[in-house]
Structure formats: structure tokens, C-alpha cells
């Protein structure tokens, strides 16, 4: 079958690798792809938001299945655009992608259906938000309701910081329309776990758990990033947590969306915080996480095309979703300076270390080819080096060993990805 994948990040490289493993895929295209993806797929230079050109390409090339797992195109209706033309696509329709596209919507959904989450209020008037903050306890969390590249969340330690945050989001409109509505939320503490699920509108199948490291610096210090590394499974996602979430969160969310007339199909990402009062939903995403996908999909045994078909056809209940009984760690190698200013165009060496390997992979996130045909850096997060192991400890050692084989000027990585595993062993 002929498959088109939409996107160009490390997540897409991991999805492309999983598609490539399927014996059902004869030809794989990626729009627009990157220097790593082009080694396993034919890259076509079409923007992820150009639905007209993407659907035309799918028609002209007789694509059997298109796959999209990016927030912007999903929230803007890429699935609807394909379906209107009778094209088969795996992803979430616009009216359900709102679960990520509007935090005001998702918080109201959770409140109405009794799904555990932090207490909150929503504001579209900055004056009312300021008044509320006068008596609200600190620390407190401000969230731009719309899509803001994962940067629209401000954790404010003092009232002054919170007032400053309201100015940034609502008055200065730092994230544009995304901040016209702001959710002000109770500050919670606890470990964070990411759980991804395939959903077919009524049933869900959980993927293995994982954990992201969002801050730029070791020991979870520094600025928030798109994710500096991940590991899977999370030892903190215990059977007890799983039982609680199955009872109070997962099916309830799927049912709530169906009851709202917004049946959810695709990948639903549950960002959970394990608080002293039990697990609570931090956020929903309507897609695979990045870089969670880079540790989850390499462990998936089931053919990804079979799973995507089942989601589209509403037959997920009959499918057995299986994962290897192993572990994976992904270390992100970034450009020095990220998430602030950084340089691009640095030549990357050492990538041949990964050729033909089945136990470690180098997923490209921000790479391109220069005029001489060399692979160079083109983004903040450049590579995600994933290693598999029998245990998390083994996978962690192997991931760092592999990451040390790669070089470019100004490269930066955290040294403590997966270090939390050691704490879990001490529990
Ligand atoms: P979100 O995009 O909503 O997941 O927020 C990004 C990050 O901000 C999360 O991964 C948490 O680390 C942090 N965060 C979000 N909401 C809260 C909250 N209510 N309490 C504490 N930390 C939070
Ligand atoms: N890793 C977090 C996300 O994909 O939103």
C-alpha cells in the first residue's frame, strides 16, 4: 500500500520507521520530511498546512493512507479536508482536535464529566483575571487557551509574576489569539507521566507509558523546551495508577467526547500528574507526543498500519495491541542556546554509527542537507538518540553511549535523562 506521512520532526521520523517496518507498506512518502526521514521515505516539498496541495498529491499518487500527528494541521482540519475528498487519513477531525486546541474546552469537558484535573477558572477579560489573582493562592498556573507551541504555560511563584503573565498573554498578546482566553489553574505537585492511547471513537487501546523531561537543564532546571529526552516504560506508572486512570480518566474522556458529538479518533495523549490526591490530567494532546513517540513506537510489536486501520474503521475493540517487554531511553541532542537563540547549518558527523542497527536509532528532528549534500543542523532539537535495553538502566547506558558517537559544533544534551529510574529503585 502507498502511505503519505505529514510532518518533519523527530516524532515523524519514529512514525516513518514504524510504518516502514510494516510489511503492508510498499511505498512511503513524507511531506516535507527531513534529512533523516529521506533515508527511509521519499520526501515531497509540501507544507503541512497546505491541505489543497496535500490532498492533490494524495489523489495524484493514489495514496491509500495518509497519517498526520501534528497539532496545527489537525486543529485546522486536515482530516476533514482529506475526508471531504474521499481520502483515507489517520488523525483526529477538527471538532475533536479541539481537546488540544482549546484548554478552556478541555478543562470544561473534564469538569462536566467529573474527570480529575486541577481546579481552574477561565477568563477572556484581563481585568477580571487580575481581580481574581488578588485573592488566589500562589504558586498559580496561567495557560494560554490556544495552541502556543507548548510555551503558553506560565508557572507563577508570586502574585506579581502572575499579573505580569496576564499582561504578556492577554494584553501584549505574546502568543497572539492563543492568549485571548486564559485558564488560571491551581498549582499541583507530583511526577508527570505521559500515556498515549489509540482511539476509534468509542474504544481505546493504551500504549506503554513514558516520561518526558521538559526543562532544558539537568535536575529539571532552566526553561521549558519541547522535550529533552524520554524513557519508557515509566516505573511510576504502577498497576494502581493504571487501574485508577482506567476507571476515572481514559474511557470517561472517550465517552465524553462522543457524548458531545465530537467522537475522538486517532491518538489521544494524556499528560498526567501523579499527585498526593491521585492522578490528575494536566493536558490532553490530539497526537503522538514528541519525544515520547521515539521511545514508545520502537517498542510496539503490533503492525502500526493494522492499528491505524482499526481506529479509522472503529474496530479497535477486536485488536490486540502488544509491546515488547523491554525498555527504551531517548536522549535529545540540541543546538546550544535552545530554547532561546541558536545557530543552524552545523555539519553533523558520526551518524553512520546507527546504520543497520536494531538496538539503537537516531531520529532526526531538526536536520537538513546543505549544498554539498552534508547533513546539517536546522532546528533547536536536532536529533533524538533512542536505545533499547532489557531494562531501563541498560537502555539508559546504551542511549548515552550512542549519543556520544554524534558530533556537531555547539551540541548540547542533558546528562540526566532517565536518572529518575534510580530513584524509583530506591522506593
Ligand atoms: P501543559 O502544556 O498544560 O502540559 O503544561 C506544560 C507543563 O507545565 C506541564 O508538563 C507541567 O510540568 C507544568 N504544569 C502545567 N499545569 C500545571 C499545574 N496545574 N500545576 C503544576 N504544573 C503544571
Ligand atoms: N512531549 C510533550 C508533547 O508532545 O506535547
Short mmCIF file of C-alpha atoms and ligand atoms in Angstrom, two decimals:
data_model
loop_
_atom_site.label_atom_id
_atom_site.label_comp_id
_atom_site.label_asym_id
_atom_site.label_seq_id
_atom_site.Cartn_x
_atom_site.Cartn_y
_atom_site.Cartn_z
CA UNK A 1 0.00 0.00 0.00
CA UNK A 2 1.04 3.62 -0.58
CA UNK A 3 1.34 5.81 2.50
CA UNK A 4 1.85 9.56 2.98
CA UNK A 5 3.13 10.86 6.31
CA UNK A 6 2.71 14.57 7.08
CA UNK A 7 5.39 16.30 9.17
CA UNK A 8 9.10 16.76 9.64
CA UNK A 9 10.12 16.22 13.27
CA UNK A 10 11.70 13.51 15.41
CA UNK A 11 8.23 12.13 16.11
CA UNK A 12 7.60 11.81 12.37
CA UNK A 13 10.93 10.02 11.88
CA UNK A 14 9.85 7.49 14.54
CA UNK A 15 6.41 7.10 12.92
CA UNK A 16 8.08 6.69 9.50
CA UNK A 17 10.32 3.95 10.93
CA UNK A 18 7.28 2.13 12.36
CA UNK A 19 5.43 2.42 9.03
CA UNK A 20 8.50 1.15 7.24
CA UNK A 21 8.53 -1.95 9.48
CA UNK A 22 5.02 -2.86 8.31
CA UNK A 23 5.05 -5.49 5.56
CA UNK A 24 1.86 -3.82 4.27
CA UNK A 25 3.67 -0.61 3.25
CA UNK A 26 5.18 -0.73 -0.26
CA UNK A 27 5.84 2.94 -0.74
CA UNK A 28 6.26 5.68 1.87
CA UNK A 29 6.17 9.43 1.16
CA UNK A 30 6.75 12.19 3.70
CA UNK A 31 5.73 15.85 3.35
CA UNK A 32 8.01 17.65 3.90
CA UNK A 33 10.26 15.26 5.91
CA UNK A 34 13.88 15.93 6.90
CA UNK A 35 17.41 14.66 6.21
CA UNK A 36 16.87 11.53 8.31
CA UNK A 37 13.38 10.69 7.08
CA UNK A 38 14.54 10.92 3.47
CA UNK A 39 16.68 7.84 4.05
CA UNK A 40 13.55 5.72 4.53
CA UNK A 41 10.85 7.68 2.69
CA UNK A 42 10.55 9.79 -0.43
CA UNK A 43 10.26 13.37 0.76
CA UNK A 44 8.00 15.80 -1.07
CA UNK A 45 8.25 19.51 -0.52
CA UNK A 46 4.71 20.38 0.56
CA UNK A 47 3.91 22.37 3.69
CA UNK A 48 1.95 20.59 6.44
CA UNK A 49 -0.69 23.35 6.34
CA UNK A 50 -1.24 23.31 2.56
CA UNK A 51 -4.24 20.95 2.56
CA UNK A 52 -5.02 21.75 -1.08
CA UNK A 53 -1.58 20.57 -2.25
CA UNK A 54 -1.51 17.61 0.16
CA UNK A 55 -4.89 16.26 -0.95
CA UNK A 56 -3.97 16.79 -4.60
CA UNK A 57 -0.74 14.85 -4.06
CA UNK A 58 -2.67 12.03 -2.33
CA UNK A 59 -5.10 11.85 -5.26
CA UNK A 60 -2.41 12.05 -7.97
CA UNK A 61 -0.18 9.46 -6.29
CA UNK A 62 -3.07 7.15 -5.39
CA UNK A 63 -2.19 7.24 -1.68
CA UNK A 64 -4.08 4.57 0.28
CA UNK A 65 -3.45 6.03 3.74
CA UNK A 66 -2.29 9.44 4.97
CA UNK A 67 -1.02 9.84 8.54
CA UNK A 68 -0.90 13.14 10.43
CA UNK A 69 0.04 13.59 14.09
CA UNK A 70 0.69 17.34 14.37
CA UNK A 71 -1.42 19.77 16.39
CA UNK A 72 -1.60 22.68 13.95
CA UNK A 73 -2.86 20.79 10.87
CA UNK A 74 -5.20 18.60 12.95
CA UNK A 75 -6.74 21.58 14.74
CA UNK A 76 -7.07 23.37 11.39
CA UNK A 77 -8.99 20.43 9.88
CA UNK A 78 -6.55 18.38 7.78
CA UNK A 79 -8.58 15.20 8.46
CA UNK A 80 -11.82 16.88 7.35
CA UNK A 81 -10.09 18.18 4.18
CA UNK A 82 -8.94 14.66 3.24
CA UNK A 83 -12.26 13.02 4.13
CA UNK A 84 -14.20 15.57 2.07
CA UNK A 85 -12.28 14.29 -0.94
CA UNK A 86 -12.90 10.67 -0.04
CA UNK A 87 -9.28 10.12 1.02
CA UNK A 88 -8.38 7.80 3.89
CA UNK A 89 -6.46 9.51 6.71
CA UNK A 90 -5.38 8.59 10.24
CA UNK A 91 -5.79 11.52 12.62
CA UNK A 92 -8.37 13.49 14.57
CA UNK A 93 -11.14 15.57 12.99
CA UNK A 94 -11.20 19.28 13.74
CA UNK A 95 -14.22 19.13 16.04
CA UNK A 96 -12.42 16.60 18.30
CA UNK A 97 -8.90 18.07 17.96
CA UNK A 98 -10.27 20.98 20.00
CA UNK A 99 -9.42 18.83 23.04
CA UNK A 100 -5.85 20.07 22.49
CA UNK A 101 -6.63 23.26 20.56
CA UNK A 102 -8.61 24.87 23.38
CA UNK A 103 -7.61 24.37 27.01
CA UNK A 104 -10.81 26.18 28.00
CA UNK A 105 -12.76 23.46 26.16
CA UNK A 106 -10.80 20.56 27.67
CA UNK A 107 -11.00 21.94 31.22
CA UNK A 108 -14.77 22.44 30.89
CA UNK A 109 -15.10 18.92 29.49
CA UNK A 110 -13.27 17.45 32.47
CA UNK A 111 -15.34 19.48 34.94
CA UNK A 112 -18.63 18.47 33.33
CA UNK A 113 -17.79 14.77 33.16
CA UNK A 114 -16.03 14.51 36.55
CA UNK A 115 -12.55 13.74 35.19
CA UNK A 116 -9.88 14.58 37.78
CA UNK A 117 -7.89 17.73 36.94
CA UNK A 118 -6.63 20.88 38.70
CA UNK A 119 -9.26 23.42 39.82
CA UNK A 120 -9.43 26.40 37.44
CA UNK A 121 -11.22 29.46 36.15
CA UNK A 122 -11.30 30.72 32.55
CA UNK A 123 -11.01 34.42 31.62
CA UNK A 124 -11.32 36.42 28.44
CA UNK A 125 -11.15 39.79 30.18
CA UNK A 126 -7.69 40.71 31.57
CA UNK A 127 -9.26 42.99 34.21
CA UNK A 128 -11.35 40.13 35.62
CA UNK A 129 -8.27 37.88 35.59
CA UNK A 130 -6.35 40.50 37.61
CA UNK A 131 -9.15 40.78 40.13
CA UNK A 132 -9.24 37.01 40.55
CA UNK A 133 -5.48 36.91 41.12
CA UNK A 134 -5.73 39.38 44.02
CA UNK A 135 -7.06 36.67 46.32
CA UNK A 136 -5.94 33.46 44.54
CA UNK A 137 -3.25 31.39 46.28
CA UNK A 138 0.27 31.22 44.81
CA UNK A 139 2.08 29.47 43.16
CA UNK A 140 -0.51 29.55 40.40
CA UNK A 141 -0.51 28.43 36.77
CA UNK A 142 -1.56 30.52 33.75
CA UNK A 143 -2.31 28.81 30.44
CA UNK A 144 -2.99 30.41 27.09
CA UNK A 145 -6.06 28.50 25.94
CA UNK A 146 -4.99 28.12 22.31
CA UNK A 147 -2.01 26.46 20.63
CA UNK A 148 1.25 28.18 21.60
CA UNK A 149 4.00 25.72 20.59
CA UNK A 150 3.93 24.24 24.11
CA UNK A 151 5.14 27.57 25.52
CA UNK A 152 1.86 29.09 26.65
CA UNK A 153 2.03 27.74 30.22
CA UNK A 154 3.40 30.03 32.95
CA UNK A 155 4.06 28.74 36.45
CA UNK A 156 3.95 31.85 38.64
CA UNK A 157 5.54 31.80 42.08
CA UNK A 158 4.25 35.22 43.15
CA UNK A 159 1.19 37.39 42.53
CA UNK A 160 3.40 39.94 40.75
CA UNK A 161 4.64 37.26 38.34
CA UNK A 162 1.07 36.19 37.67
CA UNK A 163 -0.04 39.77 36.95
CA UNK A 164 2.95 40.15 34.62
CA UNK A 165 1.91 36.86 32.94
CA UNK A 166 -1.62 38.16 32.33
CA UNK A 167 -0.10 41.23 30.68
CA UNK A 168 2.12 39.07 28.44
CA UNK A 169 -0.63 36.65 27.41
CA UNK A 170 -3.70 38.86 27.23
CA UNK A 171 -2.59 42.48 26.77
CA UNK A 172 0.69 42.13 24.82
CA UNK A 173 -0.68 39.00 23.09
CA UNK A 174 2.72 37.29 23.08
CA UNK A 175 1.09 34.15 21.65
CA UNK A 176 -1.44 36.02 19.54
CA UNK A 177 -5.03 34.79 19.65
CA UNK A 178 -3.94 31.75 21.71
CA UNK A 179 -3.87 34.03 24.79
CA UNK A 180 -7.20 35.79 24.26
CA UNK A 181 -8.65 33.24 26.63
CA UNK A 182 -6.58 32.25 29.66
CA UNK A 183 -7.07 29.37 32.05
CA UNK A 184 -5.88 30.13 35.60
CA UNK A 185 -5.24 26.87 37.35
CA UNK A 186 -4.35 25.51 40.77
CA UNK A 187 -0.65 24.58 41.06
CA UNK A 188 -0.14 20.84 41.54
CA UNK A 189 2.94 18.86 42.51
CA UNK A 190 3.88 15.31 41.64
CA UNK A 191 5.54 13.21 38.98
CA UNK A 192 4.45 13.59 35.39
CA UNK A 193 3.69 10.60 33.18
CA UNK A 194 2.61 10.54 29.54
CA UNK A 195 0.16 7.90 28.40
CA UNK A 196 -0.77 7.64 24.73
CA UNK A 197 -3.83 5.79 23.51
CA UNK A 198 -5.16 4.79 20.13
CA UNK A 199 -8.86 5.66 19.96
CA UNK A 200 -11.53 4.70 17.40
CA UNK A 201 -14.36 6.96 18.55
CA UNK A 202 -15.65 4.59 21.22
CA UNK A 203 -12.86 2.23 22.39
CA UNK A 204 -9.27 2.92 23.31
CA UNK A 205 -6.08 0.84 23.48
CA UNK A 206 -3.27 2.14 25.67
CA UNK A 207 0.29 2.28 24.51
CA UNK A 208 3.06 1.72 27.02
CA UNK A 209 3.72 4.62 29.44
CA UNK A 210 6.57 7.08 29.10
CA UNK A 211 8.04 10.12 30.77
CA UNK A 212 9.29 13.36 29.22
CA UNK A 213 11.93 15.82 30.50
CA UNK A 214 10.64 19.25 29.54
CA UNK A 215 13.20 21.57 31.15
CA UNK A 216 16.41 22.50 29.35
CA UNK A 217 18.84 21.80 32.20
CA UNK A 218 19.90 18.86 34.36
CA UNK A 219 17.83 18.37 37.51
CA UNK A 220 14.78 19.88 35.75
CA UNK A 221 16.16 23.41 35.84
CA UNK A 222 16.08 26.13 33.20
CA UNK A 223 13.50 26.97 30.58
CA UNK A 224 10.71 24.76 29.29
CA UNK A 225 11.51 23.09 25.97
CA UNK A 226 9.66 20.85 23.54
CA UNK A 227 11.25 17.89 25.44
CA UNK A 228 14.90 16.99 26.06
CA UNK A 229 14.52 13.24 26.44
CA UNK A 230 12.18 10.44 27.39
CA UNK A 231 12.07 6.93 28.78
CA UNK A 232 9.57 4.10 28.58
CA UNK A 233 8.01 2.43 30.47
CA UNK A 234 7.66 4.76 33.45
CA UNK A 235 8.27 2.83 36.68
CA UNK A 236 5.99 5.36 38.39
CA UNK A 237 3.04 4.28 36.25
CA UNK A 238 2.14 1.46 38.62
CA UNK A 239 -0.73 -1.01 38.36
CA UNK A 240 -2.59 1.03 40.94
CA UNK A 241 -2.22 4.21 38.90
CA UNK A 242 -3.27 2.32 35.77
CA UNK A 243 -6.39 0.99 37.48
CA UNK A 244 -7.36 4.45 38.72
CA UNK A 245 -6.87 6.05 35.30
CA UNK A 246 -8.84 3.34 33.51
CA UNK A 247 -11.71 3.87 35.93
CA UNK A 248 -11.70 7.67 36.16
CA UNK A 249 -9.93 9.12 33.14
CA UNK A 250 -9.45 7.19 29.87
CA UNK A 251 -12.85 5.73 28.97
CA UNK A 252 -14.61 8.69 30.58
CA UNK A 253 -12.77 11.04 28.22
CA UNK A 254 -13.55 8.97 25.13
CA UNK A 255 -17.22 8.71 26.18
CA UNK A 256 -17.40 12.43 26.99
CA UNK A 257 -16.15 13.36 23.52
CA UNK A 258 -18.67 11.00 21.90
CA UNK A 259 -21.49 12.41 24.05
CA UNK A 260 -20.52 15.92 22.97
CA UNK A 261 -20.94 14.92 19.31
CA UNK A 262 -17.17 15.07 18.83
CA UNK A 263 -16.15 11.40 18.57
CA UNK A 264 -12.40 11.14 19.03
CA UNK A 265 -10.39 9.07 16.56
CA UNK A 266 -6.61 8.99 16.40
CA UNK A 267 -4.01 9.23 19.14
CA UNK A 268 -5.11 10.74 22.44
CA UNK A 269 -2.26 11.85 24.67
CA UNK A 270 -2.96 12.01 28.39
CA UNK A 271 -0.48 14.22 30.25
CA UNK A 272 -0.92 13.05 33.84
CA UNK A 273 0.37 14.32 37.15
CA UNK A 274 0.56 11.78 39.95
CA UNK A 275 -0.46 13.99 42.88
CA UNK A 276 -0.90 13.06 46.54
CA UNK A 277 -4.66 13.04 45.82
CA UNK A 278 -4.28 10.62 42.94
CA UNK A 279 -3.59 11.02 39.21
CA UNK A 280 -4.94 14.18 37.54
CA UNK A 281 -5.00 15.28 33.91
CA UNK A 282 -2.55 18.11 33.17
CA UNK A 283 -3.38 18.27 29.49
CA UNK A 284 -4.69 16.37 26.52
CA UNK A 285 -3.00 16.32 23.14
CA UNK A 286 -4.58 15.05 19.97
CA UNK A 287 -1.45 13.33 18.67
CA UNK A 288 1.64 11.30 19.44
CA UNK A 289 3.98 13.13 21.88
CA UNK A 290 7.38 14.33 20.82
CA UNK A 291 9.78 12.89 22.02
CA UNK A 292 7.56 10.25 23.71
CA UNK A 293 6.94 8.58 20.34
CA UNK A 294 10.68 7.98 19.96
CA UNK A 295 10.60 5.57 22.95
CA UNK A 296 7.08 4.17 22.54
CA UNK A 297 6.91 3.13 18.88
CA UNK A 298 10.26 1.27 18.79
CA UNK A 299 8.76 -0.99 21.50
CA UNK A 300 5.46 -1.64 19.68
CA UNK A 301 5.07 -5.18 18.34
CA UNK A 302 1.73 -4.75 16.56
CA UNK A 303 1.80 -3.56 12.95
CA UNK A 304 1.08 0.19 13.11
CA UNK A 305 -0.96 0.09 9.89
CA UNK A 306 -3.29 -2.52 11.41
CA UNK A 307 -3.81 -0.28 14.43
CA UNK A 308 -4.45 2.82 12.32
CA UNK A 309 -6.92 0.90 10.16
CA UNK A 310 -8.77 -0.27 13.27
CA UNK A 311 -9.01 3.33 14.54
CA UNK A 312 -10.41 4.57 11.24
CA UNK A 313 -12.84 1.64 10.87
CA UNK A 314 -13.99 1.60 14.51
CA UNK A 315 -12.76 -1.95 15.14
CA UNK A 316 -10.12 -1.27 17.79
CA UNK A 317 -12.00 -3.42 20.31
CA UNK A 318 -11.04 -6.54 18.33
CA UNK A 319 -7.34 -5.70 18.15
CA UNK A 320 -4.58 -6.87 20.47
CA UNK A 321 -2.07 -4.05 20.93
CA UNK A 322 1.26 -5.50 22.02
CA UNK A 323 4.53 -4.06 23.21
CA UNK A 324 7.90 -5.68 23.79
CA UNK A 325 8.81 -6.49 27.38
CA UNK A 326 11.83 -4.20 27.23
CA UNK A 327 12.69 -0.54 27.82
CA UNK A 328 13.80 2.46 25.80
CA UNK A 329 15.54 5.75 26.55
CA UNK A 330 15.77 8.72 24.15
CA UNK A 331 18.35 11.47 24.63
CA UNK A 332 17.74 14.64 22.62
CA UNK A 333 20.80 16.38 21.18
CA UNK A 334 20.00 20.07 20.77
CA UNK A 335 21.68 23.16 19.36
CA UNK A 336 23.49 25.17 22.06
CA UNK A 337 21.24 28.03 23.22
CA UNK A 338 17.95 26.19 22.61
CA UNK A 339 15.14 27.01 23.54
CA UNK A 340 16.35 30.60 23.01
CA UNK A 341 18.51 31.70 20.05
CA UNK A 342 20.79 29.09 18.44
CA UNK A 343 22.82 28.70 15.27
CA UNK A 344 21.93 26.43 12.35
CA UNK A 345 23.83 24.83 9.50
CA UNK A 346 26.40 22.91 11.63
CA UNK A 347 27.69 19.75 9.94
CA UNK A 348 26.75 16.58 11.86
CA UNK A 349 29.23 13.69 11.98
CA UNK A 350 29.10 10.15 13.39
CA UNK A 351 25.64 9.25 12.09
CA UNK A 352 26.97 6.09 10.37
CA UNK A 353 27.19 4.51 13.84
CA UNK A 354 23.45 3.84 13.58
CA UNK A 355 23.45 2.21 10.14
CA UNK A 356 21.76 -1.19 10.18
CA UNK A 357 21.30 -1.25 13.97
CA UNK A 358 18.18 -2.71 15.56
CA UNK A 359 19.01 -1.79 19.16
CA UNK A 360 19.50 1.95 18.76
CA UNK A 361 18.20 4.60 16.40
CA UNK A 362 18.96 8.20 15.62
CA UNK A 363 15.71 10.03 14.93
CA UNK A 364 16.22 13.34 13.14
CA UNK A 365 14.23 16.30 14.47
CA UNK A 366 15.89 19.39 13.01
CA UNK A 367 18.23 18.41 10.17
CA UNK A 368 18.61 19.34 6.51
CA UNK A 369 21.04 18.78 3.64
CA UNK A 370 23.40 21.63 2.71
CA UNK A 371 24.51 22.47 -0.84
CA UNK A 372 27.32 19.88 -0.59
CA UNK A 373 24.88 17.17 0.41
CA UNK A 374 26.08 17.06 4.04
CA UNK A 375 23.61 16.58 6.89
CA UNK A 376 23.47 19.81 8.92
CA UNK A 377 21.51 21.16 11.88
CA UNK A 378 18.34 23.11 11.07
CA UNK A 379 16.46 23.36 14.36
CA UNK A 380 16.70 23.65 18.14
CA UNK A 381 16.16 19.99 18.80
CA UNK A 382 18.37 18.28 16.24
CA UNK A 383 18.45 14.53 16.96
CA UNK A 384 16.82 12.05 19.32
CA UNK A 385 19.02 9.07 20.09
CA UNK A 386 16.94 6.12 21.27
CA UNK A 387 18.38 2.88 22.63
CA UNK A 388 16.53 -0.27 23.61
CA UNK A 389 17.57 -2.46 26.52
CA UNK A 390 16.28 -5.29 28.65
CA UNK A 391 15.91 -2.79 31.50
CA UNK A 392 15.69 0.99 31.74
CA UNK A 393 19.17 1.05 33.24
CA UNK A 394 20.62 -0.81 30.26
CA UNK A 395 18.72 1.32 27.77
CA UNK A 396 19.91 4.48 29.52
CA UNK A 397 23.58 3.48 29.38
CA UNK A 398 23.23 2.46 25.72
CA UNK A 399 21.46 5.70 24.76
CA UNK A 400 24.24 7.84 26.24
CA UNK A 401 26.90 5.64 24.68
CA UNK A 402 25.24 6.06 21.26
CA UNK A 403 24.64 9.81 21.73
CA UNK A 404 28.37 10.27 22.33
CA UNK A 405 29.08 8.99 18.79
CA UNK A 406 27.43 12.03 17.21
CA UNK A 407 29.13 15.42 16.89
CA UNK A 408 28.34 18.93 15.73
CA UNK A 409 29.54 22.38 16.83
CA UNK A 410 27.72 23.68 19.88
CA UNK A 411 25.79 20.48 20.57
CA UNK A 412 24.03 20.19 23.91
CA UNK A 413 22.27 17.38 25.76
CA UNK A 414 21.08 16.80 29.30
CA UNK A 415 23.14 14.32 31.30
CA UNK A 416 20.32 13.05 33.49
CA UNK A 417 17.67 11.69 31.13
CA UNK A 418 16.15 8.68 32.86
CA UNK A 419 18.01 9.31 36.10
CA UNK A 420 14.65 9.18 37.90
CA UNK A 421 14.75 5.42 37.30
CA UNK A 422 17.36 5.17 40.05
CA UNK A 423 15.04 6.95 42.48
CA UNK A 424 12.27 4.51 41.66
CA UNK A 425 14.57 1.65 42.59
CA UNK A 426 15.19 3.33 45.92
CA UNK A 427 11.45 3.48 46.72
P1 LIG B 1 0.82 21.60 29.73
O1 LIG B 1 1.20 22.10 28.35
O2 LIG B 1 -0.54 22.00 30.16
O3 LIG B 1 1.13 20.15 29.94
O4 LIG B 1 1.86 22.32 30.70
C1 LIG B 1 3.24 22.25 30.49
C2 LIG B 1 3.93 21.88 31.79
O5 LIG B 1 3.63 22.84 32.80
C3 LIG B 1 3.47 20.56 32.34
O6 LIG B 1 4.15 19.49 31.77
C4 LIG B 1 3.78 20.72 33.81
O7 LIG B 1 5.16 20.49 34.05
C5 LIG B 1 3.51 22.18 34.04
N1 LIG B 1 2.13 22.36 34.54
C6 LIG B 1 1.00 22.52 33.80
N2 LIG B 1 -0.07 22.63 34.60
C7 LIG B 1 0.36 22.56 35.85
C8 LIG B 1 -0.28 22.63 37.14
N3 LIG B 1 -1.59 22.83 37.27
N4 LIG B 1 0.49 22.51 38.24
C9 LIG B 1 1.82 22.34 38.13
N5 LIG B 1 2.49 22.27 36.97
C10 LIG B 1 1.77 22.39 35.84
N1 LIG B 2 6.33 15.89 24.81
C1 LIG B 2 5.19 16.69 25.01
C2 LIG B 2 4.35 16.88 23.83
O1 LIG B 2 4.50 16.26 22.81
O2 LIG B 2 3.45 17.72 23.91
#
